Coordinates of C-alpha atoms in Angstrom, one line a residue:
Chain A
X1 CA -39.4 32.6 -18.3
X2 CA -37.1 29.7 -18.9
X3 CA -33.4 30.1 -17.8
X4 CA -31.0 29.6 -20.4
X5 CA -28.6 27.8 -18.1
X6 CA -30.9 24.9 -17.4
X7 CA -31.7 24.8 -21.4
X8 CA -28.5 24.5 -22.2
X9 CA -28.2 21.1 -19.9
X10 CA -31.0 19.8 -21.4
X11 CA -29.9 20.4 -24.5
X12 CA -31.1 23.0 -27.6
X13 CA -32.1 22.3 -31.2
X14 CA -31.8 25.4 -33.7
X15 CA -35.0 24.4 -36.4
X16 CA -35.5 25.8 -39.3
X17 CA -39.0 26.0 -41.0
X18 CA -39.0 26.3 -44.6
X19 CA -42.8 27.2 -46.5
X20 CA -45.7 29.4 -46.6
X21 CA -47.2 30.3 -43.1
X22 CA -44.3 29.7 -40.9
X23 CA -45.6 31.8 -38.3
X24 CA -48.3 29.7 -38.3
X25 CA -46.6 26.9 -37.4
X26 CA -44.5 29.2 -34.7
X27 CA -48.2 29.8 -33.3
X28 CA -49.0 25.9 -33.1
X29 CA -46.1 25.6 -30.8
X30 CA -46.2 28.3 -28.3
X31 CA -50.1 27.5 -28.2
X32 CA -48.8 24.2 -27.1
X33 CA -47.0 25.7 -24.9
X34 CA -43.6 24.7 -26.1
X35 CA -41.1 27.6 -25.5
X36 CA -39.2 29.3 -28.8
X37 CA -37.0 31.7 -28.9
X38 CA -34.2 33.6 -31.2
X39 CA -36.8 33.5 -33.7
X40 CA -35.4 34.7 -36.9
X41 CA -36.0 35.3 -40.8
X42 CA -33.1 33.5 -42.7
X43 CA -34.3 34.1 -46.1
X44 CA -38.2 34.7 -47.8
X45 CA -39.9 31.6 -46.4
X46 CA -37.1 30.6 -43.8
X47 CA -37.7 31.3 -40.2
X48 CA -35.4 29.0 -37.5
X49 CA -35.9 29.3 -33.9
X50 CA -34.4 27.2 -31.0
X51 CA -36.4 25.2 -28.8
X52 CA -35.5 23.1 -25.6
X53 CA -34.5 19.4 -26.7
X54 CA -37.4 18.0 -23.9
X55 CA -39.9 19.5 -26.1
X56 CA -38.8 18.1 -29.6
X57 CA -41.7 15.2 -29.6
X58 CA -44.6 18.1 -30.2
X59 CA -41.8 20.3 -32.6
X60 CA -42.1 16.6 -34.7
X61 CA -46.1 16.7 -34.2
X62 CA -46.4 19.9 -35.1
X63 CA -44.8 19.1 -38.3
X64 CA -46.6 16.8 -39.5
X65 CA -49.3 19.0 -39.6
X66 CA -47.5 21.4 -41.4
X67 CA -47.1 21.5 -45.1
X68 CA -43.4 23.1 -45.4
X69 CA -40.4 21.5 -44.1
X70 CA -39.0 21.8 -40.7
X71 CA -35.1 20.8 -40.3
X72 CA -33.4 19.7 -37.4
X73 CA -30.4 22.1 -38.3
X74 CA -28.3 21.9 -35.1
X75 CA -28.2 20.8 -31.7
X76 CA -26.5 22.7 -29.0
X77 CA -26.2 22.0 -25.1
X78 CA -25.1 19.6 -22.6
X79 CA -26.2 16.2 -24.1
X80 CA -24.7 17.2 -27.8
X81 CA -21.6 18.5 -26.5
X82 CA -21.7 14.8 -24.7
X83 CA -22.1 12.9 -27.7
X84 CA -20.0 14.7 -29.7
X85 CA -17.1 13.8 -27.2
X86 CA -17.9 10.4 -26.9
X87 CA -17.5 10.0 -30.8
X88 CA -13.7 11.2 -29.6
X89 CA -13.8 9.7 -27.2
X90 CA -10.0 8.9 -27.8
X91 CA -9.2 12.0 -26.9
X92 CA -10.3 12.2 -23.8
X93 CA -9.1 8.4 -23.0
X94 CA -5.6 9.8 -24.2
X95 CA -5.7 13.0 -22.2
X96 CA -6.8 11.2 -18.8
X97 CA -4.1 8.3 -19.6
X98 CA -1.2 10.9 -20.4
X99 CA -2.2 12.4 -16.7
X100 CA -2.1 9.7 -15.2
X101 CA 1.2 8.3 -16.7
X102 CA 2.8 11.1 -15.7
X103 CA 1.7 11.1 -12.1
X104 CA 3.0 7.6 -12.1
X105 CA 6.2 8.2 -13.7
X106 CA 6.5 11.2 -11.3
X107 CA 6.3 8.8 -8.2
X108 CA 9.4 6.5 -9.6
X109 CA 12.5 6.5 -9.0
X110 CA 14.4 7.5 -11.6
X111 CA 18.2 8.0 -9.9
X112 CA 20.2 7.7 -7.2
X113 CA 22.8 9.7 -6.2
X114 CA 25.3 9.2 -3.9
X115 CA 28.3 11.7 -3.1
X116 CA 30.8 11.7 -1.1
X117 CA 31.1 8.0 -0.9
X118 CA 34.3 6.2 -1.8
X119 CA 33.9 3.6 -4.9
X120 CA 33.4 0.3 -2.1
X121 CA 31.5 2.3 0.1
X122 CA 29.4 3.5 -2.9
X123 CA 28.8 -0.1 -3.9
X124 CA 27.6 -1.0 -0.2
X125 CA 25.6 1.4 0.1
X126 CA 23.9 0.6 -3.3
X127 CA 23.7 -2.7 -2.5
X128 CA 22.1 -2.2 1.0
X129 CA 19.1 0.0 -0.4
X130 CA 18.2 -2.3 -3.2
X131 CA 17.6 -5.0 -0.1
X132 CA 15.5 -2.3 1.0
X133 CA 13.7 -1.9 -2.1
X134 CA 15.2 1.6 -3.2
X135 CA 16.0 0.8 -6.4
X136 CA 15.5 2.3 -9.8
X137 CA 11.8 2.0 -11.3
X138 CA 10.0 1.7 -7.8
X139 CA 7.3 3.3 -6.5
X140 CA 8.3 6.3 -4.3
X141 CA 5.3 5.5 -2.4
X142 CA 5.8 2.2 -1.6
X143 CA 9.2 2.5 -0.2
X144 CA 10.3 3.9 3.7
X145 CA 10.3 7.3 3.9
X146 CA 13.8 9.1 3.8
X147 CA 13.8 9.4 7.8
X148 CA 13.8 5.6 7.9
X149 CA 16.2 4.9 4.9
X150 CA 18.9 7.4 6.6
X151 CA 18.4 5.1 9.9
X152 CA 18.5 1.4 8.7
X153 CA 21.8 2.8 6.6
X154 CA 23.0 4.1 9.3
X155 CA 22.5 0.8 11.4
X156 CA 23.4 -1.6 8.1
X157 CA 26.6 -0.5 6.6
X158 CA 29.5 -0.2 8.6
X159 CA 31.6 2.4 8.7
X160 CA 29.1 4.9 8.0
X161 CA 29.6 8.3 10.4
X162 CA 26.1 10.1 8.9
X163 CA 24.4 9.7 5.5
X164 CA 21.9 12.6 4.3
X165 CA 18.6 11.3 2.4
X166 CA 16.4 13.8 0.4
X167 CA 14.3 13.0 -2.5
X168 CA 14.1 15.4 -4.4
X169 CA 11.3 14.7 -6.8
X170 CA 12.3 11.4 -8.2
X171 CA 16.0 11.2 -7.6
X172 CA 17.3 10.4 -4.1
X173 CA 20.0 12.3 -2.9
X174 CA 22.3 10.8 -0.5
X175 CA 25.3 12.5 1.2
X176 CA 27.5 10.4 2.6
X177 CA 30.2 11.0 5.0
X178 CA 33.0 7.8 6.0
X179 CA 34.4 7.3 8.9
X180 CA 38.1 8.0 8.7
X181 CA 39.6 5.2 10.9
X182 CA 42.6 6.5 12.4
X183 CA 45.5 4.4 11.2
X184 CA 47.1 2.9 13.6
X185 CA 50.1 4.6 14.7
X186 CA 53.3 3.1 14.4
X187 CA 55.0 3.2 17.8
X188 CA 58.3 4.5 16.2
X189 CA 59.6 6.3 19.3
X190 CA 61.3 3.7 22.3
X191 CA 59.1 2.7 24.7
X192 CA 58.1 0.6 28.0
X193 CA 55.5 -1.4 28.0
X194 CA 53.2 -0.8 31.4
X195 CA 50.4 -2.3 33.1
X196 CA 47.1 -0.5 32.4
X197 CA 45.8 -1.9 35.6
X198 CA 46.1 -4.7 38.6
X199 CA 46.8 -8.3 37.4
X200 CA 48.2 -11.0 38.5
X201 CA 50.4 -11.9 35.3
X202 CA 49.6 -15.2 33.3
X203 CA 51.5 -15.3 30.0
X204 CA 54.1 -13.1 28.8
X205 CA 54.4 -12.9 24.9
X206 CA 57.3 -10.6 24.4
X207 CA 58.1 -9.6 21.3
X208 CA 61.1 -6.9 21.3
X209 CA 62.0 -5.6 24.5
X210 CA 63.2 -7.2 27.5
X211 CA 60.6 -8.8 30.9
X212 CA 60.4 -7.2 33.7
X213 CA 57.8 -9.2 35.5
X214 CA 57.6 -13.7 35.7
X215 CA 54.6 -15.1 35.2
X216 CA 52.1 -15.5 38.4
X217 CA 53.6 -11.9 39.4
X218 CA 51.2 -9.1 40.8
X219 CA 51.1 -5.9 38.9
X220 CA 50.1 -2.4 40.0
X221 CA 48.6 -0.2 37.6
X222 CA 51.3 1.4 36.1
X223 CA 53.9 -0.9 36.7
X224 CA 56.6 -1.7 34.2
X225 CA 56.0 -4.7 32.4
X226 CA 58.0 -4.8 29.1
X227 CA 61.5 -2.5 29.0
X228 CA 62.5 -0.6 26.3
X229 CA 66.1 -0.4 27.0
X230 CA 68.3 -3.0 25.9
X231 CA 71.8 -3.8 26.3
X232 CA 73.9 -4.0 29.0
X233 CA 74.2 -1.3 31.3
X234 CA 76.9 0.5 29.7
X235 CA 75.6 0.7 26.0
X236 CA 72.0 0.5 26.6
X237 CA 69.8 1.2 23.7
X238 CA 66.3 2.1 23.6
X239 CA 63.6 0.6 21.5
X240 CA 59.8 0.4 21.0
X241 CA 59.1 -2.9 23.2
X242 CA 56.5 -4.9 21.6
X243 CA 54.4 -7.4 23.1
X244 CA 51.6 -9.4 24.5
X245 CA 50.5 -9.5 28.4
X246 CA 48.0 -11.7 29.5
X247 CA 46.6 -10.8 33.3
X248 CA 44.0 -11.9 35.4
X249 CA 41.9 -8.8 36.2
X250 CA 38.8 -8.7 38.6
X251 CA 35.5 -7.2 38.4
X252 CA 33.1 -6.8 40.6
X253 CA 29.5 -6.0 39.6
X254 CA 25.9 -6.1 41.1
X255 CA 23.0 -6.7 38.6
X256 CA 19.3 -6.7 39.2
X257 CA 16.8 -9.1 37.8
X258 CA 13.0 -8.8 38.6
X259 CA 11.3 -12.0 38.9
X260 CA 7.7 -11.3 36.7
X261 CA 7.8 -8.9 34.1
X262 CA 5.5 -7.5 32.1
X263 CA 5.4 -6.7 28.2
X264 CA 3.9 -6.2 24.8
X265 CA 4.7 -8.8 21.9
X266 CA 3.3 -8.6 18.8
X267 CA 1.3 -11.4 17.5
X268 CA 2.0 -10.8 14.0
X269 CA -1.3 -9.8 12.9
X270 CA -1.7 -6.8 11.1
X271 CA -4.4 -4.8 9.6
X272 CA -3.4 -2.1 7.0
X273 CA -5.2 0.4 5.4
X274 CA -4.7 2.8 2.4
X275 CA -5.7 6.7 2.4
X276 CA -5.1 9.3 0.5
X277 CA -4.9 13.1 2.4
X278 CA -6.2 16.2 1.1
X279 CA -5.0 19.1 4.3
X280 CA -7.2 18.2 6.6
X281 CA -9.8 15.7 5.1
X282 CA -8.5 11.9 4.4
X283 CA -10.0 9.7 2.2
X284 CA -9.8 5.8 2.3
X285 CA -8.4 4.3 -0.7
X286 CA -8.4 0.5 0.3
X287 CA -8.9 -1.7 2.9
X288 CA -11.8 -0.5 4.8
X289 CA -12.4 -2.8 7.3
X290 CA -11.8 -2.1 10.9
X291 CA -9.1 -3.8 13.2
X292 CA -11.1 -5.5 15.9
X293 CA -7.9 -5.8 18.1
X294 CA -7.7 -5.4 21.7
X295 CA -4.7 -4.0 22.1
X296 CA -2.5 -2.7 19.0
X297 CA 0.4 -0.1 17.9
X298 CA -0.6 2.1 14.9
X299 CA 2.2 2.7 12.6
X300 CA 1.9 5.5 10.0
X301 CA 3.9 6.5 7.3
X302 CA 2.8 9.6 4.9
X303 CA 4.0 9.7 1.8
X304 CA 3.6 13.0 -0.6
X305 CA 2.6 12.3 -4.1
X306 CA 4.4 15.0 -6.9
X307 CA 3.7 15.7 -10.1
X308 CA 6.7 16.2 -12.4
X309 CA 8.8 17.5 -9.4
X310 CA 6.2 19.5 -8.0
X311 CA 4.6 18.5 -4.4
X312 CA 0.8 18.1 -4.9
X313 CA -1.2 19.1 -1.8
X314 CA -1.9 15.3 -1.7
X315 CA -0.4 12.7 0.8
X316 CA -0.4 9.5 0.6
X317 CA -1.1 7.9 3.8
X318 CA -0.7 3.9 4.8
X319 CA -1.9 2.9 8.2
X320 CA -0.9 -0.1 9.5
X321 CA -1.9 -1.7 13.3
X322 CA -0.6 -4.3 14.7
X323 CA -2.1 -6.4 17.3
X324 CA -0.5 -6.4 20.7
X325 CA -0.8 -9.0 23.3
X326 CA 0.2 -8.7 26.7
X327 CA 2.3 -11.3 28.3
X328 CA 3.9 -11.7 31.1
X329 CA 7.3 -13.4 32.2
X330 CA 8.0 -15.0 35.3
X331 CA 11.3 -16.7 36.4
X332 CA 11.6 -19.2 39.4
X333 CA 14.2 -17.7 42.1
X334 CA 17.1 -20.1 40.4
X335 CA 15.8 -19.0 36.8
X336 CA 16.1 -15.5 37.6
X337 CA 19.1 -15.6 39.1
X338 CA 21.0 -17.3 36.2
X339 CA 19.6 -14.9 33.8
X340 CA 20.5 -12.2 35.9
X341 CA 24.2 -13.9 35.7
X342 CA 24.2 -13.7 32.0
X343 CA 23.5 -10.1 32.0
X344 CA 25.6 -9.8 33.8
X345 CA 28.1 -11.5 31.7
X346 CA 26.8 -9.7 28.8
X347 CA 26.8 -6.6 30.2
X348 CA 30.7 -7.3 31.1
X349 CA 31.9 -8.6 28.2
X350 CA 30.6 -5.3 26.3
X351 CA 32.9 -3.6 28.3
X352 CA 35.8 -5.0 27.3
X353 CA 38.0 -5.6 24.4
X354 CA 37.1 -8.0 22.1
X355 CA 40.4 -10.4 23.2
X356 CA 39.3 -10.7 26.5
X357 CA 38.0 -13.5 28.0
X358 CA 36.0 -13.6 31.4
X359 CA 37.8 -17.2 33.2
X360 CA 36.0 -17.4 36.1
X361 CA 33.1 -16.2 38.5
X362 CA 32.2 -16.0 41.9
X363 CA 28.4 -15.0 43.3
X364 CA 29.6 -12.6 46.4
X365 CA 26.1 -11.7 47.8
X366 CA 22.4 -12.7 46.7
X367 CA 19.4 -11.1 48.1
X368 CA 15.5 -11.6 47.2
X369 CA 13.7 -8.2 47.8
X370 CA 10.5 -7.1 46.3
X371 CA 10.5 -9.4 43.8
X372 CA 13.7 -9.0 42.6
X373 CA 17.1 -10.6 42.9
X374 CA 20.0 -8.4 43.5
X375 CA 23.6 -10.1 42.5
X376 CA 27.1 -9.3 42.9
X377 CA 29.2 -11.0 41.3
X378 CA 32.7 -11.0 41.0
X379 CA 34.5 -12.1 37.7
X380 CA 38.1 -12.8 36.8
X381 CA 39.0 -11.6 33.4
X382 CA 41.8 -12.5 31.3
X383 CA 43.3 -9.8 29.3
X384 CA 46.0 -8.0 27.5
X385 CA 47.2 -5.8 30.2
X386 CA 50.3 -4.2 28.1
X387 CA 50.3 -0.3 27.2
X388 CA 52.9 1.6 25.5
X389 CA 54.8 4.6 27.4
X390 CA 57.2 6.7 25.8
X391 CA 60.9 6.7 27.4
X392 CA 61.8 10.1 27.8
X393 CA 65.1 11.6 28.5
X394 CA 64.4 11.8 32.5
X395 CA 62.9 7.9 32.6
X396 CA 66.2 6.2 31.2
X397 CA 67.3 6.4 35.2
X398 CA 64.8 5.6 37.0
X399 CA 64.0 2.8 34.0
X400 CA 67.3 1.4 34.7
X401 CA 66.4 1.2 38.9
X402 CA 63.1 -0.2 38.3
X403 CA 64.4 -3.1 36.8
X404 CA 66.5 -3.7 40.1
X405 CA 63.0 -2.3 42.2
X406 CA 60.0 -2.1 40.1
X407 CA 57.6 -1.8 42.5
X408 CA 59.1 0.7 45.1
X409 CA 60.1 2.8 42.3
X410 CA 56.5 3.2 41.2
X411 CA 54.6 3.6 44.3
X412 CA 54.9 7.0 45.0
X413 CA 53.3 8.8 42.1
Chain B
X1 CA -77.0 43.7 -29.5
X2 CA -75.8 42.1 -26.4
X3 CA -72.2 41.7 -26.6
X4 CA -72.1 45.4 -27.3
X5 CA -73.9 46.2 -24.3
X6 CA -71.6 43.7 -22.1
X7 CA -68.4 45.4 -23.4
X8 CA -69.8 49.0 -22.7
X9 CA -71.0 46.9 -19.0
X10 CA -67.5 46.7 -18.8
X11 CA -66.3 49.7 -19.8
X12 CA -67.7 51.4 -16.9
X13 CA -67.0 48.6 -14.5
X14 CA -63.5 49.5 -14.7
X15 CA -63.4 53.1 -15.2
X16 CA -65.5 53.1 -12.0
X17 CA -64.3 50.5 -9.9
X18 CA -60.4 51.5 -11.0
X19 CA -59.4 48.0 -12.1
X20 CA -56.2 47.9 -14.9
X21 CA -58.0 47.7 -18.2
X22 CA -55.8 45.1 -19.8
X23 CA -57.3 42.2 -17.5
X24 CA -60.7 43.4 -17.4
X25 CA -61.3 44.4 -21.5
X26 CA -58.9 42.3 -23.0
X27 CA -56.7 44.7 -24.4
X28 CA -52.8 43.7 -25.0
X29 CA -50.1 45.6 -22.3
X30 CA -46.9 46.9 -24.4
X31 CA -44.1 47.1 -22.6
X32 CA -41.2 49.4 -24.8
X33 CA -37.4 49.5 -23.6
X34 CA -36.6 52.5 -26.0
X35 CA -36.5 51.1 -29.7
X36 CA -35.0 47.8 -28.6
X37 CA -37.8 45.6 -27.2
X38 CA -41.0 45.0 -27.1
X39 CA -43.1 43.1 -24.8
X40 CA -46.7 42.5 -25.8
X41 CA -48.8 40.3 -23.3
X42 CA -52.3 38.9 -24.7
X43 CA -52.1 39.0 -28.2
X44 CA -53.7 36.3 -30.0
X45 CA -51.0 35.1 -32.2
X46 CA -48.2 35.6 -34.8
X47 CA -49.7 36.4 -38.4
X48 CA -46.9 37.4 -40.4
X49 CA -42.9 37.9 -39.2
X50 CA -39.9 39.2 -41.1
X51 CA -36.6 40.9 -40.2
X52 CA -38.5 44.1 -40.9
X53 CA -42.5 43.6 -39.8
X54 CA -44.3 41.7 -37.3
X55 CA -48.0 41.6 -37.5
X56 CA -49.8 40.4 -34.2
X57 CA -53.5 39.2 -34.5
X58 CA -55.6 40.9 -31.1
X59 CA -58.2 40.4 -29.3
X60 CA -59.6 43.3 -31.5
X61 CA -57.8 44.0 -34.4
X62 CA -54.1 43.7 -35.7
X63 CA -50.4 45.0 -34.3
X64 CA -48.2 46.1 -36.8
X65 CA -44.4 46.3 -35.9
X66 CA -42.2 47.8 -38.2
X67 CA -38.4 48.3 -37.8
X68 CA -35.2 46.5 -38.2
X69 CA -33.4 43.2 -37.8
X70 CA -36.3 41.8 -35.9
X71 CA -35.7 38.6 -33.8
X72 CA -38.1 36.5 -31.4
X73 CA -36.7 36.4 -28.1
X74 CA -39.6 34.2 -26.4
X75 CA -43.2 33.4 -27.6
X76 CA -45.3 31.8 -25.3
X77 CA -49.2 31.8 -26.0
X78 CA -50.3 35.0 -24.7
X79 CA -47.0 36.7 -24.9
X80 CA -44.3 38.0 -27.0
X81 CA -41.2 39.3 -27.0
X82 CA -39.1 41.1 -29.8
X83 CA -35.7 42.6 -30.4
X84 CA -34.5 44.4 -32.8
X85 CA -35.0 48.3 -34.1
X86 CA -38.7 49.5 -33.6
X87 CA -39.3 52.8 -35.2
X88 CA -43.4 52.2 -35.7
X89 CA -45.9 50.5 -34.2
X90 CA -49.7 50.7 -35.8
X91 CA -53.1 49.6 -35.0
X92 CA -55.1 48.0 -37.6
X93 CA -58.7 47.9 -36.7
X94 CA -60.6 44.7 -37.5

């Protein structure tokens, strides 16, 4: 028996006969072997039947035997249902396109929003993601995925304390949070200026209160520098001494420098490739060649494709590898131990204020152990050495004999 | 003389030797469901159809099929089969 199913693909034709001795024309076909069926009277000397679209070559031949008329009334089936939609074919153009346009439009950004930002920080911030591309009308896809925009923000506009990046459909959401700078506070109250540690004093810039200390004068930590009272001893008065003191400070530090070392570089040669994701099966998109890199670092960033706000089970996936070269570095005993000096210096300089300046250094010790050169150094450091300190009711006293005998005074505590 | 004498050979052949008589004499197999098909293997052609009559030509003789709302579900050469309403079903010797 044939099976309707694989009729249908190849396609039916409904034929209607039309004349005396239609059955005998019925008879011709199935005697040459050409399956009928739904054979039916339509009217006195109509019969229509359908008959499998393959066989339609000896349905003709048979007809021109035939004295009646035989119709092609209809076809039904695969190929007819294929024509007929290629004659709209429009349609179906305009169907796919609208599809596809909104899967596009779906991946774009359309806003940004940013809360919580003050108007200038607002504007930096804008302006710092459209130097990263995140601007309106771009690809979702193409852009860093919101891990990686919260971390270069973080990194690129000052005074940022945390910023929260969510993209949610085709807006991104950023929270932002400022840092609130603590004004500085306006040393109303009187006060002494101190020494925050040992110096030997070099300048003296005092700007209200009186000197307590010459220039060239060792300091202990904690020893007055600037007074706050004022006056003669009788009428004293007490202010907030203001003022700039500039001590040499030491350091001492001990830094470590191998001589060879080894590390990756990048040689700038990349290789990236395009797939998309489907759970657990990926499918390459573009660029299908291989790397044929030695050695390499694989960076991959997923990106998930949504369809008017909704997350398709689809990711986006771009691959990228980067070829790697090992190199190594190797310093002369005199190389490494000037580099290991400017680490030092580095290292030093990080430490302290911004003002300071390191004046002078002295290699202690050097020593050349498994391939490595062991420093300590010793630096000299100018700085502001000046700290406020409240006068309080009890000081005013022991102020006043301090100025006679600084030092003694402070010793004991 | 001698046809008769073959088919009455073969008469006996299968009423002896048990074989289906369909194959061996050339006689059509109807297969009913009820009144609403019919299934006739070995007929010898289509000689009239309408909604209400279907006349089969035989090996021997005509098939008359009366009823209602007749259609052809299949017709290959040596079979038929028919939908519809059968209420009678005659023999027309030939």
């Amino acid at each position: 028996m044939n099976n309707q199913w694989l009729a249908f693909f190849q396609g039916v034709v409904v034929v209607k006969v039309q004349g005396q001795g239609a059955e005998r024309f019925i008879n011709r076909l199935s005697r040459s072997r050409v399956p009928v069926w739904q054979v039916s009277r339509q009217g006195e000397q109509t019969i229509s039947f359908s008959c499998s679209l393959k066989h339609i070559h000896e349905v003709r031949k048979a007809a021109r035997a035939f004295e009646g008329d035989v119709r092609f009334y209809r076809g039904e089936g695969f190929p007819f249902l294929l024509k007929r939609l290629l004659k709209s074919s429009g349609f179906v153009i305009g169907a796919v396109g609208f599809l596809v346009i909104i899967l596009l439009l779906s991946n774009v950004v359309w806003r940004i929003n940013i809360g919580g930002a003050s108007p200038k920080m607002e504007h930096e911030i804008r302006k710092e993601l459209s130097r990263m591309g995140v601007e309106k009308g771009k690809f979702i896809l193409g852009l860093d995925d919101p891990e990686t925009v919260q971390k270069k923000l973080l990194n690129r506009v000052e005074g940022l304390t945390w910023i929260g990046v969510e993209v949610k459909g085709s807006t991104f959401h950023f929270r932002v949070v400022e840092k609130t700078e603590p004004k500085e506070k306006k040393q109303k109250g009187p006060r002494h200026l101190v020494a925050a540690k040992d110096a030997v004093i070099v300048k003296l810039f005092v700007k209200k209160g009186q000197a307590a200390v010459k220039r060239n004068q060792f300091v202990h930590k904690g020893q007055l520098l600037v007074s706050g009272l004022i006056g003669t001893e009788e009428k004293q008065t007490k202010i907030a001494a203001d003022g700039e003191v500039l001590g040499e400070t030491w350091y001492k530090t001990t830094v470590e420098m191998p001589v060879t070392t080894d590390f990756h570089v990048l040689t700038g040669r990349q290789v990236q490739k395009h797939l998309l994701e489907m759970k657990t099966l990926r499918v390459p998109v573009w660029g299908f060649k291989n790397h044929s890199f030695a050695n390499h670092k694989k960076d991959e960033q997923v990106h998930s494709v949504s369809f008017l706000g909704i997350k398709l089970p689809v990711n986006y996936v771009e691959k990228t590898y980067y070829e790697s070269e090992q190199t190594s570095r190797s310093y002369t005993e005199k190389e490494a131990e000037l580099h290991a000096l400017k680490a030092a210096r580095e290292d030093l300089q990080a430490k302290l204020s911004e003002k300071a300046v390191i004046s002078g250094e002295k290699v202690l010790q050097r020593q050349f152990t498994n391939g490595k050169v062991k420093l300590s150094v010793h630096f000299q450091v100018l700085e502001n050495i000046a700290v406020g300190k409240p006068i309080t009711q009890g000081d005013k006293k022991n102020a006043r004999r301090k100025k006679h005998n600084e030092y003694s005074a402070r010793k004991p505590e | 003389m001698a046809k008769k004498w073959g088919e009455q050979m073969k008469g006996w052949l299968t009423k002896s030797m048990n074989l289906p008589e369909d194959v061996m004499m050339d006689l059509p197999r109807i297969t009913m469901i009820g009144q609403l098909h019919i299934y006739i293997e070995n007929h010898r052609g289509l000689l009239a159809f309408s909604d209400k009559e279907v006349r089969l030509l035989l090996a021997k003789g005509q098939l008359l099929i009366k009823g209602q709302a007749f259609t052809i579900k299949t017709i290959l050469p040596e079979e038929i089969l028919i939908e519809g309403k059968i209420e009678k079903l005659v023999y027309l010797e030939g």
